[in-house]
Amino acid sequence: CTQNSDDNGGLDAEGRYDAADDLLPVHRILARMAELHIMGGHGLVQDAMKAGYLFNDAGDAATKIREGQLAMRYYELAEEAWALLPEEE
């Protein structure tokens, strides 16, 4: 029995990632990739810079399908990701 990915972080009943709900639209895939780069783990190094770019790309993809509010949220998440980077001196 597969649960909704919104309730369980994308995991199925056995605790494995269930991508069935996240295949389309593209902006969801990009946003999920960004989330994974923010969290890191399982061999994936945390990378706030890459996460920011992925969220920005998700915003662009959402804009193309006229999802303006969602696009704005992705752009905000990109800014939040980049804010995690150490400041240059």
Short mmCIF file of C-alpha atoms in Angstrom, two decimals:
data_model
loop_
_atom_site.label_atom_id
_atom_site.label_comp_id
_atom_site.label_asym_id
_atom_site.label_seq_id
_atom_site.Cartn_x
_atom_site.Cartn_y
_atom_site.Cartn_z
CA CYS A 1 0.00 0.00 0.00
CA THR A 2 1.58 3.28 -1.07
CA GLN A 3 0.84 6.42 0.91
CA ASN A 4 0.69 9.95 -0.39
CA SER A 5 4.21 11.40 -0.63
CA ASP A 6 3.01 14.67 0.94
CA ASP A 7 2.36 12.88 4.26
CA ASN A 8 5.50 10.79 4.53
CA GLY A 9 8.36 12.57 2.83
CA GLY A 10 8.02 10.53 -0.36
CA LEU A 11 8.51 7.14 1.31
CA ASP A 12 6.38 4.09 0.67
CA ALA A 13 5.06 1.77 3.38
CA GLU A 14 8.41 -0.07 3.50
CA GLY A 15 10.38 3.16 3.97
CA ARG A 16 11.74 3.30 0.41
CA TYR A 17 11.47 6.41 -1.73
CA ASP A 18 8.31 6.27 -3.85
CA ALA A 19 8.70 8.46 -6.91
CA ALA A 20 5.36 7.52 -8.48
CA ASP A 21 3.70 10.72 -7.24
CA ASP A 22 6.66 12.92 -8.17
CA LEU A 23 7.17 12.12 -11.86
CA LEU A 24 5.47 15.16 -13.36
CA PRO A 25 5.40 18.08 -13.69
CA VAL A 26 9.09 18.84 -14.12
CA HIS A 27 9.09 21.61 -11.51
CA ARG A 28 8.29 19.00 -8.84
CA ILE A 29 11.27 16.88 -9.88
CA LEU A 30 13.59 19.89 -9.79
CA ALA A 31 12.25 21.00 -6.40
CA ARG A 32 12.69 17.49 -4.98
CA MET A 33 16.27 17.38 -6.26
CA ALA A 34 16.88 20.73 -4.57
CA GLU A 35 15.46 19.41 -1.28
CA LEU A 36 17.80 16.43 -1.48
CA HIS A 37 20.80 18.73 -2.00
CA ILE A 38 19.77 20.81 1.03
CA MET A 39 19.52 17.69 3.23
CA GLY A 40 22.43 15.68 1.87
CA GLY A 41 22.98 12.14 3.10
CA HIS A 42 23.04 8.69 1.52
CA GLY A 43 26.18 9.63 -0.40
CA LEU A 44 24.86 13.01 -1.53
CA VAL A 45 26.91 15.93 -0.24
CA GLN A 46 24.95 18.95 1.02
CA ASP A 47 25.18 21.67 -1.61
CA ALA A 48 23.15 24.82 -0.93
CA MET A 49 24.43 26.49 -4.11
CA LYS A 50 23.18 23.66 -6.33
CA ALA A 51 19.92 23.52 -4.37
CA GLY A 52 19.39 27.22 -5.02
CA TYR A 53 19.91 26.77 -8.74
CA LEU A 54 17.55 23.79 -8.81
CA PHE A 55 14.84 25.73 -6.96
CA ASN A 56 15.37 28.60 -9.39
CA ASP A 57 14.99 26.19 -12.33
CA ALA A 58 11.83 24.81 -10.69
CA GLY A 59 10.50 28.37 -10.53
CA ASP A 60 11.23 28.86 -14.22
CA ALA A 61 9.49 25.57 -15.06
CA ALA A 62 6.45 26.52 -12.98
CA THR A 63 6.32 29.91 -14.69
CA LYS A 64 6.24 28.21 -18.10
CA ILE A 65 3.05 26.38 -17.14
CA ARG A 66 1.54 29.54 -15.63
CA GLU A 67 1.84 28.52 -11.99
CA GLY A 68 2.87 31.98 -10.80
CA GLN A 69 2.33 31.56 -7.06
CA LEU A 70 4.19 28.27 -7.03
CA ALA A 71 7.00 29.79 -9.08
CA MET A 72 7.35 32.61 -6.55
CA ARG A 73 7.60 30.05 -3.73
CA TYR A 74 10.36 28.20 -5.57
CA TYR A 75 12.24 31.47 -6.09
CA GLU A 76 11.89 32.18 -2.35
CA LEU A 77 13.26 28.72 -1.57
CA ALA A 78 16.20 29.42 -3.90
CA GLU A 79 16.98 32.58 -1.94
CA GLU A 80 16.71 30.66 1.34
CA ALA A 81 19.10 28.01 0.03
CA TRP A 82 21.63 30.61 -1.08
CA ALA A 83 21.32 32.32 2.32
CA LEU A 84 22.77 29.13 3.83
CA LEU A 85 26.06 29.73 2.02
CA PRO A 86 28.89 31.32 4.01
CA GLU A 87 29.33 35.00 3.26
CA GLU A 88 32.35 35.98 1.21
CA GLU A 89 34.77 38.39 2.82
#
